[in-house]
PDB file of C-alpha atoms in Angstrom:
ATOM      1  CA  MET A 137     -37.577 -59.795 234.101  1.00  0.00           C
ATOM      2  CA  LYS A 138     -34.510 -59.660 235.969  1.00  0.00           C
ATOM      3  CA  LYS A 139     -32.268 -60.850 233.634  1.00  0.00           C
ATOM      4  CA  LYS A 140     -34.122 -57.625 231.078  1.00  0.00           C
ATOM      5  CA  SER A 141     -32.901 -55.288 233.913  1.00  0.00           C
ATOM      6  CA  THR A 142     -29.137 -56.568 234.408  1.00  0.00           C
ATOM      7  CA  VAL A 143     -28.460 -56.558 230.897  1.00  0.00           C
ATOM      8  CA  ALA A 144     -30.353 -52.898 230.514  1.00  0.00           C
ATOM      9  CA  GLY A 145     -28.236 -51.774 233.681  1.00  0.00           C
ATOM     10  CA  VAL A 146     -24.818 -52.657 231.919  1.00  0.00           C
ATOM     11  CA  VAL A 147     -25.662 -51.399 229.002  1.00  0.00           C
ATOM     12  CA  VAL A 148     -26.504 -48.042 230.994  1.00  0.00           C
ATOM     13  CA  MET A 149     -23.256 -48.533 232.200  1.00  0.00           C
ATOM     14  CA  VAL A 150     -21.110 -48.768 229.503  1.00  0.00           C
ATOM     15  CA  LEU A 151     -22.784 -46.013 227.688  1.00  0.00           C
ATOM     16  CA  LEU A 152     -22.090 -43.535 230.784  1.00  0.00           C
ATOM     17  CA  ILE A 153     -18.712 -45.111 230.836  1.00  0.00           C
ATOM     18  CA  LEU A 154     -17.883 -44.472 227.098  1.00  0.00           C
ATOM     19  CA  LEU A 155     -19.528 -40.655 227.530  1.00  0.00           C
ATOM     20  CA  ALA A 156     -17.329 -39.901 230.615  1.00  0.00           C
ATOM     21  CA  LEU A 157     -14.180 -40.857 228.396  1.00  0.00           C
ATOM     22  CA  PRO A 158     -14.254 -37.703 225.964  1.00  0.00           C
ATOM     23  CA  LEU A 159     -15.227 -35.804 228.774  1.00  0.00           C
ATOM     24  CA  GLY A 160     -12.376 -36.546 230.802  1.00  0.00           C
ATOM     25  CA  VAL A 161      -9.903 -36.473 228.019  1.00  0.00           C
ATOM     26  CA  HIS A 162     -10.931 -32.998 227.458  1.00  0.00           C
ATOM     27  CA  THR A 163     -11.094 -31.934 231.219  1.00  0.00           C
ATOM     28  CA  SER A 164      -7.496 -33.467 231.739  1.00  0.00           C
ATOM     29  CA  PHE A 165      -6.125 -32.078 228.610  1.00  0.00           C
ATOM     30  CA  THR A 166      -7.851 -28.582 229.080  1.00  0.00           C
ATOM     31  CA  ARG A 167      -6.287 -28.183 232.520  1.00  0.00           C
ATOM     32  CA  LEU A 168      -3.006 -29.381 230.987  1.00  0.00           C
ATOM     33  CA  ARG A 169      -3.189 -26.473 228.485  1.00  0.00           C
ATOM     34  CA  GLU A 170      -4.056 -23.610 230.652  1.00  0.00           C
ATOM     35  CA  GLU A 171      -1.316 -24.925 232.943  1.00  0.00           C
ATOM     36  CA  VAL A 172       1.174 -24.597 229.871  1.00  0.00           C
ATOM     37  CA  ARG A 173      -0.637 -21.123 228.598  1.00  0.00           C
ATOM     38  CA  GLY A 174       0.305 -19.746 232.205  1.00  0.00           C
ATOM     39  CA  ASN A 175       3.704 -20.097 231.673  1.00  0.00           C
ATOM     40  CA  TYR A 176       3.533 -17.779 228.215  1.00  0.00           C
ATOM     41  CA  TYR A 177       2.459 -15.169 230.815  1.00  0.00           C
ATOM     42  CA  TYR A 178       5.081 -15.840 233.684  1.00  0.00           C
ATOM     43  CA  ASP A 179       7.004 -19.078 233.860  1.00  0.00           C
ATOM     44  CA  ASP A 180       8.453 -20.754 237.330  1.00  0.00           C
ATOM     45  CA  GLY A 181      11.655 -18.247 236.792  1.00  0.00           C
ATOM     46  CA  ASP A 182       9.519 -15.203 236.249  1.00  0.00           C
ATOM     47  CA  TYR A 183      10.311 -15.253 232.738  1.00  0.00           C
ATOM     48  CA  SER A 184       7.554 -13.729 230.319  1.00  0.00           C
ATOM     49  CA  LEU A 185       7.520 -14.992 226.740  1.00  0.00           C
ATOM     50  CA  TYR A 186       4.993 -12.522 226.159  1.00  0.00           C
ATOM     51  CA  ASP A 187       7.430  -9.472 226.910  1.00  0.00           C
ATOM     52  CA  SER A 188       9.582 -11.184 224.546  1.00  0.00           C
ATOM     53  CA  ILE A 189       6.938 -10.590 221.941  1.00  0.00           C
ATOM     54  CA  ASP A 190       5.999  -7.295 223.030  1.00  0.00           C
ATOM     55  CA  ALA A 191       9.598  -6.078 222.596  1.00  0.00           C
ATOM     56  CA  ARG A 192       9.802  -8.019 218.892  1.00  0.00           C
ATOM     57  CA  GLU A 193       7.107  -6.009 218.098  1.00  0.00           C
ATOM     58  CA  ALA A 194       8.216  -2.799 219.137  1.00  0.00           C
ATOM     59  CA  ALA A 195      11.522  -3.366 217.326  1.00  0.00           C
ATOM     60  CA  SER A 196       9.709  -4.133 214.196  1.00  0.00           C
ATOM     61  CA  SER A 197       7.687  -0.924 214.540  1.00  0.00           C
ATOM     62  CA  ASN A 198      10.662   1.075 214.989  1.00  0.00           C
ATOM     63  CA  LEU A 199      12.657  -0.387 212.194  1.00  0.00           C
ATOM     64  CA  ILE A 200       9.457   0.703 210.097  1.00  0.00           C
ATOM     65  CA  THR A 201       9.833   4.172 211.500  1.00  0.00           C
ATOM     66  CA  VAL A 202      13.522   4.208 210.433  1.00  0.00           C
ATOM     67  CA  ALA A 203      12.689   2.711 206.850  1.00  0.00           C
ATOM     68  CA  GLU A 204      10.141   5.538 206.333  1.00  0.00           C
ATOM     69  CA  LYS A 205      12.451   7.950 206.137  1.00  0.00           C
ATOM     70  CA  TYR A 206      14.081   6.266 203.001  1.00  0.00           C
ATOM     71  CA  THR A 207      11.009   5.408 200.746  1.00  0.00           C
ATOM     72  CA  ALA A 208      12.117   8.029 198.249  1.00  0.00           C
ATOM     73  CA  GLU A 209      15.861   6.359 197.659  1.00  0.00           C
ATOM     74  CA  ASP A 210      14.474   2.939 197.536  1.00  0.00           C
ATOM     75  CA  PRO A 211      10.658   2.482 196.720  1.00  0.00           C
ATOM     76  CA  GLU A 212      10.991  -1.297 197.570  1.00  0.00           C
ATOM     77  CA  LEU A 213      10.954  -0.418 201.237  1.00  0.00           C
ATOM     78  CA  THR A 214       7.502   0.313 201.243  1.00  0.00           C
ATOM     79  CA  GLY A 215       6.501  -3.346 200.074  1.00  0.00           C
ATOM     80  CA  LEU A 216       8.812  -4.688 202.982  1.00  0.00           C
ATOM     81  CA  MET A 217       7.797  -2.136 205.738  1.00  0.00           C
ATOM     82  CA  ALA A 218       3.946  -3.204 204.972  1.00  0.00           C
ATOM     83  CA  ASP A 219       4.937  -6.816 205.178  1.00  0.00           C
ATOM     84  CA  LEU A 220       6.343  -6.136 208.508  1.00  0.00           C
ATOM     85  CA  GLU A 221       3.721  -4.090 209.928  1.00  0.00           C
ATOM     86  CA  TYR A 222       1.202  -6.981 209.166  1.00  0.00           C
ATOM     87  CA  TRP A 223       2.756  -9.457 210.821  1.00  0.00           C
ATOM     88  CA  VAL A 224       3.395  -7.020 214.099  1.00  0.00           C
ATOM     89  CA  ASN A 225      -0.349  -6.214 214.006  1.00  0.00           C
ATOM     90  CA  VAL A 226      -1.206  -9.846 213.522  1.00  0.00           C
ATOM     91  CA  SER A 227       0.996 -10.877 216.105  1.00  0.00           C
ATOM     92  CA  ASN A 228       0.119  -8.071 218.352  1.00  0.00           C
ATOM     93  CA  GLY A 229      -4.033  -8.889 217.623  1.00  0.00           C
ATOM     94  CA  CYS A 230      -3.661 -12.628 218.184  1.00  0.00           C
ATOM     95  CA  TYR A 231      -5.561 -14.868 220.702  1.00  0.00           C
ATOM     96  CA  ASP A 232      -5.932 -18.283 220.634  1.00  0.00           C
ATOM     97  CA  PRO A 233      -5.992 -20.443 223.316  1.00  0.00           C
ATOM     98  CA  ASP A 234      -3.345 -22.895 221.747  1.00  0.00           C
ATOM     99  CA  LEU A 235      -1.184 -20.337 220.765  1.00  0.00           C
ATOM    100  CA  GLN A 236      -0.144 -21.751 217.470  1.00  0.00           C
ATOM    101  CA  GLU A 237      -1.016 -18.395 215.603  1.00  0.00           C
ATOM    102  CA  GLU A 238       1.053 -16.379 217.832  1.00  0.00           C
ATOM    103  CA  ALA A 239       3.759 -18.574 217.396  1.00  0.00           C
ATOM    104  CA  GLU A 240       3.384 -18.351 213.439  1.00  0.00           C
ATOM    105  CA  ALA A 241       3.420 -14.858 213.451  1.00  0.00           C
ATOM    106  CA  ASN A 242       6.407 -14.042 215.918  1.00  0.00           C
ATOM    107  CA  ARG A 243       8.194 -16.446 212.886  1.00  0.00           C
ATOM    108  CA  GLU A 244       6.775 -14.531 210.245  1.00  0.00           C
ATOM    109  CA  MET A 245       7.323 -11.497 211.683  1.00  0.00           C
ATOM    110  CA  GLY A 246      10.993 -12.431 212.331  1.00  0.00           C
ATOM    111  CA  ASN A 247      11.236 -13.235 208.837  1.00  0.00           C
ATOM    112  CA  ALA A 248       9.735  -9.327 207.628  1.00  0.00           C
ATOM    113  CA  PHE A 249      12.036  -8.033 209.910  1.00  0.00           C
ATOM    114  CA  GLN A 250      15.006  -9.653 208.499  1.00  0.00           C
ATOM    115  CA  ALA A 251      13.910  -8.835 204.946  1.00  0.00           C
ATOM    116  CA  LEU A 252      13.246  -4.968 205.714  1.00  0.00           C
ATOM    117  CA  TYR A 253      16.604  -4.958 207.592  1.00  0.00           C
ATOM    118  CA  ASP A 254      18.696  -6.272 204.613  1.00  0.00           C
ATOM    119  CA  ARG A 255      17.068  -3.938 202.109  1.00  0.00           C
ATOM    120  CA  LEU A 256      17.716  -1.348 204.575  1.00  0.00           C
ATOM    121  CA  SER A 257      21.149  -1.839 205.091  1.00  0.00           C
ATOM    122  CA  GLN A 258      22.094  -1.093 201.268  1.00  0.00           C
ATOM    123  CA  VAL A 259      20.607   1.944 201.413  1.00  0.00           C
ATOM    124  CA  ALA A 260      22.834   4.555 202.289  1.00  0.00           C
ATOM    125  CA  LEU A 261      21.349   6.283 205.765  1.00  0.00           C
ATOM    126  CA  GLU A 262      21.849   9.350 207.370  1.00  0.00           C
ATOM    127  CA  GLU A 263      24.831   9.413 210.381  1.00  0.00           C
ATOM    128  CA  ARG A 264      22.216   9.399 212.939  1.00  0.00           C
ATOM    129  CA  ASP A 265      20.068   6.622 211.496  1.00  0.00           C
ATOM    130  CA  GLN A 266      23.129   3.989 210.966  1.00  0.00           C
ATOM    131  CA  LYS A 267      23.139   2.794 214.226  1.00  0.00           C
ATOM    132  CA  TYR A 268      19.774   2.155 214.846  1.00  0.00           C
ATOM    133  CA  PRO A 269      18.783  -0.793 212.559  1.00  0.00           C
ATOM    134  CA  GLY A 270      21.957  -2.643 213.919  1.00  0.00           C
ATOM    135  CA  GLN A 271      20.446  -2.098 217.103  1.00  0.00           C
ATOM    136  CA  LEU A 272      16.884  -3.412 216.339  1.00  0.00           C
ATOM    137  CA  LEU A 273      18.434  -6.430 214.956  1.00  0.00           C
ATOM    138  CA  ALA A 274      20.198  -6.986 218.060  1.00  0.00           C
ATOM    139  CA  GLN A 275      17.471  -6.712 220.253  1.00  0.00           C
ATOM    140  CA  MET A 276      15.148  -8.731 217.924  1.00  0.00           C
ATOM    141  CA  GLU A 277      17.832 -11.526 217.798  1.00  0.00           C
ATOM    142  CA  SER A 278      18.245 -11.214 221.638  1.00  0.00           C
ATOM    143  CA  GLU A 279      14.382 -11.584 222.453  1.00  0.00           C
ATOM    144  CA  GLN A 280      14.414 -14.499 220.006  1.00  0.00           C
ATOM    145  CA  ASP A 281      17.098 -16.129 221.886  1.00  0.00           C
ATOM    146  CA  LYS A 282      15.312 -15.689 225.083  1.00  0.00           C
ATOM    147  CA  ILE A 283      12.137 -17.324 223.383  1.00  0.00           C
ATOM    148  CA  ASP A 284      14.197 -20.130 222.158  1.00  0.00           C
ATOM    149  CA  ARG A 285      15.360 -20.764 225.687  1.00  0.00           C
ATOM    150  CA  ALA A 286      12.057 -20.429 227.670  1.00  0.00           C
ATOM    151  CA  SER A 287      10.333 -23.461 229.968  1.00  0.00           C
ATOM    152  CA  TYR A 288       6.986 -22.405 228.140  1.00  0.00           C
ATOM    153  CA  ASN A 289       8.359 -24.401 224.756  1.00  0.00           C
ATOM    154  CA  ASP A 290       9.821 -27.438 226.488  1.00  0.00           C
ATOM    155  CA  GLU A 291       5.934 -27.444 228.303  1.00  0.00           C
ATOM    156  CA  ALA A 292       4.151 -27.050 225.327  1.00  0.00           C
ATOM    157  CA  ARG A 293       6.351 -29.945 223.306  1.00  0.00           C
ATOM    158  CA  ALA A 294       5.498 -32.218 226.461  1.00  0.00           C
ATOM    159  CA  TYR A 295       2.214 -31.091 226.231  1.00  0.00           C
ATOM    160  CA  ASN A 296       1.749 -31.970 222.454  1.00  0.00           C
ATOM    161  CA  GLU A 297       3.663 -35.421 222.821  1.00  0.00           C
ATOM    162  CA  LYS A 298       1.050 -36.183 225.378  1.00  0.00           C
ATOM    163  CA  LEU A 299      -1.844 -35.122 223.357  1.00  0.00           C
ATOM    164  CA  SER A 300      -0.282 -37.101 220.034  1.00  0.00           C
ATOM    165  CA  ALA A 301      -0.267 -40.475 222.257  1.00  0.00           C
ATOM    166  CA  PHE A 302      -4.019 -40.349 221.705  1.00  0.00           C
ATOM    167  CA  PRO A 303      -5.797 -41.262 218.619  1.00  0.00           C
ATOM    168  CA  VAL A 304      -6.250 -38.091 216.488  1.00  0.00           C
ATOM    169  CA  ASN A 305     -10.063 -39.032 215.698  1.00  0.00           C
ATOM    170  CA  LEU A 306     -10.906 -39.696 219.466  1.00  0.00           C
ATOM    171  CA  LEU A 307      -9.030 -36.205 220.751  1.00  0.00           C
ATOM    172  CA  GLY A 308     -10.107 -34.196 217.216  1.00  0.00           C
ATOM    173  CA  LYS A 309     -13.656 -35.321 217.653  1.00  0.00           C
ATOM    174  CA  LEU A 310     -14.478 -36.164 221.271  1.00  0.00           C
ATOM    175  CA  GLY A 311     -12.186 -34.148 223.320  1.00  0.00           C
ATOM    176  CA  GLY A 312     -12.052 -31.085 221.338  1.00  0.00           C
ATOM    177  CA  VAL A 313      -8.361 -29.869 222.391  1.00  0.00           C
ATOM    178  CA  SER A 314      -5.668 -29.170 219.955  1.00  0.00           C
ATOM    179  CA  PRO A 315      -1.563 -29.122 220.418  1.00  0.00           C
ATOM    180  CA  MET A 316       0.190 -25.461 221.514  1.00  0.00           C
ATOM    181  CA  GLY A 317       2.098 -23.354 219.566  1.00  0.00           C
ATOM    182  CA  VAL A 318       5.963 -23.715 219.921  1.00  0.00           C
ATOM    183  CA  PHE A 319       7.697 -20.065 219.764  1.00  0.00           C
ATOM    184  CA  ALA A 320      11.254 -21.686 219.670  1.00  0.00           C
ATOM    185  CA  GLN A 321      12.998 -20.382 216.098  1.00  0.00           C
ATOM    186  CA  GLU A 322      13.733 -24.190 214.951  1.00  0.00           C
ATOM    187  CA  GLU A 323      10.016 -25.149 215.342  1.00  0.00           C
TER     188      GLU A 323
END
Protein backbone atom coordinates (compact mmCIF):
# COMPACT_ATOMS: atom_id res chain seq x y z
CA MET A 1 0.00 0.00 0.00
CA LYS A 2 2.81 2.37 0.86
CA LYS A 3 4.50 1.60 -2.49
CA LYS A 4 1.29 2.56 -4.39
CA SER A 5 0.98 5.89 -2.61
CA THR A 6 4.66 6.67 -3.31
CA VAL A 7 4.21 5.85 -7.00
CA ALA A 8 1.00 7.91 -7.11
CA GLY A 9 2.81 10.80 -5.43
CA VAL A 10 5.64 10.65 -7.97
CA VAL A 11 3.14 10.53 -10.87
CA VAL A 12 1.23 13.53 -9.48
CA MET A 13 4.48 15.44 -8.96
CA VAL A 14 5.64 14.71 -12.54
CA LEU A 15 2.25 15.83 -13.90
CA LEU A 16 2.38 19.05 -11.89
CA ILE A 17 5.88 19.77 -13.18
CA LEU A 18 4.76 19.09 -16.76
CA LEU A 19 1.79 21.41 -16.31
CA ALA A 20 3.91 24.13 -14.72
CA LEU A 21 6.47 24.16 -17.54
CA PRO A 22 4.24 25.72 -20.24
CA LEU A 23 2.74 28.11 -17.71
CA GLY A 24 6.21 29.25 -16.68
CA VAL A 25 7.33 29.61 -20.30
CA HIS A 26 4.20 31.58 -21.14
CA THR A 27 4.55 33.84 -18.10
CA SER A 28 8.24 34.52 -18.72
CA PHE A 29 7.82 35.29 -22.40
CA THR A 30 4.70 37.37 -21.80
CA ARG A 31 6.63 39.49 -19.31
CA LEU A 32 9.53 39.89 -21.78
CA ARG A 33 7.10 40.73 -24.60
CA GLU A 34 5.49 43.46 -22.49
CA GLU A 35 8.90 44.97 -21.72
CA VAL A 36 9.74 45.05 -25.43
CA ARG A 37 6.29 46.41 -26.29
CA GLY A 38 6.77 49.21 -23.74
CA ASN A 39 9.77 50.39 -25.77
CA TYR A 40 7.48 50.86 -28.75
CA TYR A 41 5.94 53.77 -26.84
CA TYR A 42 9.07 55.07 -25.07
CA ASP A 43 12.52 53.59 -24.81
CA ASP A 44 15.29 54.45 -22.34
CA GLY A 45 16.20 57.53 -24.39
CA ASP A 46 12.55 58.71 -24.40
CA TYR A 47 12.24 57.98 -28.12
CA SER A 48 8.79 56.88 -29.21
CA LEU A 49 8.62 54.62 -32.24
CA TYR A 50 4.87 55.14 -32.04
CA ASP A 51 5.33 58.88 -32.69
CA SER A 52 7.41 58.19 -35.80
CA ILE A 53 4.71 55.88 -37.15
CA ASP A 54 2.17 58.67 -36.57
CA ALA A 55 4.42 61.15 -38.40
CA ARG A 56 4.70 58.75 -41.37
CA GLU A 57 0.92 58.35 -41.43
CA ALA A 58 0.52 62.16 -41.43
CA ALA A 59 3.08 62.63 -44.23
CA SER A 60 1.30 59.97 -46.26
CA SER A 61 -2.06 61.65 -45.75
CA ASN A 62 -0.55 64.99 -46.79
CA LEU A 63 0.85 63.47 -49.99
CA ILE A 64 -2.61 62.13 -50.78
CA THR A 65 -4.01 65.64 -50.30
CA VAL A 66 -1.49 67.07 -52.78
CA ALA A 67 -2.10 64.27 -55.29
CA GLU A 68 -5.90 64.73 -55.17
CA LYS A 69 -5.51 68.03 -57.02
CA TYR A 70 -3.90 66.30 -60.01
CA THR A 71 -6.10 63.25 -60.63
CA ALA A 72 -7.62 64.93 -63.70
CA GLU A 73 -4.14 65.24 -65.26
CA ASP A 74 -3.16 61.68 -64.30
CA PRO A 75 -6.01 59.25 -63.48
CA GLU A 76 -3.50 56.60 -62.32
CA LEU A 77 -2.90 58.73 -59.24
CA THR A 78 -6.35 57.68 -57.97
CA GLY A 79 -5.40 54.02 -57.58
CA LEU A 80 -2.06 54.85 -56.00
CA MET A 81 -3.77 57.25 -53.58
CA ALA A 82 -6.28 54.55 -52.64
CA ASP A 83 -3.47 52.08 -52.00
CA LEU A 84 -1.61 54.54 -49.78
CA GLU A 85 -4.77 55.52 -47.94
CA TYR A 86 -5.52 51.84 -47.33
CA TRP A 87 -2.11 51.28 -45.70
CA VAL A 88 -2.39 54.48 -43.65
CA ASN A 89 -5.72 53.21 -42.33
CA VAL A 90 -4.32 49.75 -41.63
CA SER A 91 -1.35 51.26 -39.80
CA ASN A 92 -3.61 53.58 -37.85
CA GLY A 93 -6.03 50.81 -36.89
CA CYS A 94 -3.51 48.11 -35.95
CA TYR A 95 -3.48 46.73 -32.50
CA ASP A 96 -1.86 43.40 -32.03
CA PRO A 97 0.17 42.56 -28.96
CA ASP A 98 3.16 41.42 -31.00
CA LEU A 99 3.18 44.46 -33.35
CA GLN A 100 3.74 42.26 -36.40
CA GLU A 101 0.77 43.72 -38.30
CA GLU A 102 1.86 47.25 -37.48
CA ALA A 103 5.42 46.59 -38.69
CA GLU A 104 4.09 45.14 -41.96
CA ALA A 105 1.66 48.05 -42.39
CA ASN A 106 4.54 50.52 -41.91
CA ARG A 107 6.60 48.78 -44.61
CA GLU A 108 3.68 48.66 -47.03
CA MET A 109 2.77 52.28 -46.29
CA GLY A 110 6.35 53.26 -47.20
CA ASN A 111 6.15 51.30 -50.45
CA ALA A 112 2.77 52.84 -51.36
CA PHE A 113 4.07 56.32 -50.50
CA GLN A 114 7.08 55.83 -52.78
CA ALA A 115 4.87 54.62 -55.64
CA LEU A 116 2.57 57.64 -55.34
CA TYR A 117 5.53 60.00 -55.00
CA ASP A 118 7.20 58.55 -58.10
CA ARG A 119 4.02 58.91 -60.16
CA LEU A 120 3.31 62.41 -58.82
CA SER A 121 6.84 63.50 -59.76
CA GLN A 122 5.89 62.89 -63.42
CA VAL A 123 2.99 65.35 -63.22
CA ALA A 124 3.41 69.07 -63.85
CA LEU A 125 2.57 70.46 -60.41
CA GLU A 126 1.52 74.03 -59.75
CA GLU A 127 4.39 76.14 -58.47
CA ARG A 128 2.95 76.34 -54.95
CA ASP A 129 2.74 72.50 -54.75
CA GLN A 130 6.14 71.66 -56.20
CA LYS A 131 8.00 71.70 -52.88
CA TYR A 132 5.58 69.54 -50.89
CA PRO A 133 6.19 66.06 -52.32
CA GLY A 134 9.95 66.37 -51.78
CA GLN A 135 9.47 67.66 -48.24
CA LEU A 136 7.06 64.85 -47.45
CA LEU A 137 9.44 62.24 -48.89
CA ALA A 138 12.25 63.67 -46.74
CA GLN A 139 9.99 63.44 -43.69
CA MET A 140 9.06 59.82 -44.47
CA GLU A 141 12.72 58.87 -44.90
CA SER A 142 13.79 60.75 -41.78
CA GLU A 143 11.16 59.07 -39.64
CA GLN A 144 12.03 55.66 -41.08
CA ASP A 145 15.68 56.30 -40.28
CA LYS A 146 14.71 57.01 -36.66
CA ILE A 147 12.61 53.83 -36.64
CA ASP A 148 15.50 51.80 -38.07
CA ARG A 149 17.79 53.02 -35.26
CA ALA A 150 15.23 52.58 -32.45
CA SER A 151 16.30 50.36 -29.56
CA TYR A 152 12.91 48.67 -29.81
CA ASN A 153 14.14 46.78 -32.91
CA ASP A 154 17.20 45.42 -31.11
CA GLU A 155 15.10 44.33 -28.16
CA ALA A 156 12.49 42.73 -30.42
CA ARG A 157 15.24 40.83 -32.27
CA ALA A 158 16.73 39.63 -28.95
CA TYR A 159 13.28 38.54 -27.76
CA ASN A 160 12.67 36.70 -31.03
CA GLU A 161 16.04 34.93 -30.71
CA LYS A 162 15.19 33.77 -27.19
CA LEU A 163 11.83 32.62 -28.42
CA SER A 164 13.37 30.68 -31.30
CA ALA A 165 15.59 28.80 -28.84
CA PHE A 166 12.50 26.85 -27.76
CA PRO A 167 10.85 24.21 -29.92
CA VAL A 168 8.15 25.85 -32.05
CA ASN A 169 5.55 23.25 -31.15
CA LEU A 170 6.11 23.71 -27.44
CA LEU A 171 5.67 27.48 -27.61
CA GLY A 172 3.02 27.53 -30.28
CA LYS A 173 0.78 24.99 -28.62
CA LEU A 174 1.62 25.23 -24.96
CA GLY A 175 3.14 28.65 -24.36
CA GLY A 176 0.84 30.77 -26.50
CA VAL A 177 3.53 33.32 -27.40
CA SER A 178 4.73 34.55 -30.78
CA PRO A 179 7.59 36.69 -32.15
CA MET A 180 7.52 40.49 -31.98
CA GLY A 181 7.33 42.63 -35.11
CA VAL A 182 10.52 44.41 -36.13
CA PHE A 183 10.13 47.83 -37.77
CA ALA A 184 13.60 48.23 -39.27
CA GLN A 185 13.39 48.61 -43.05
CA GLU A 186 15.75 45.72 -43.82
CA GLU A 187 13.58 43.21 -41.94
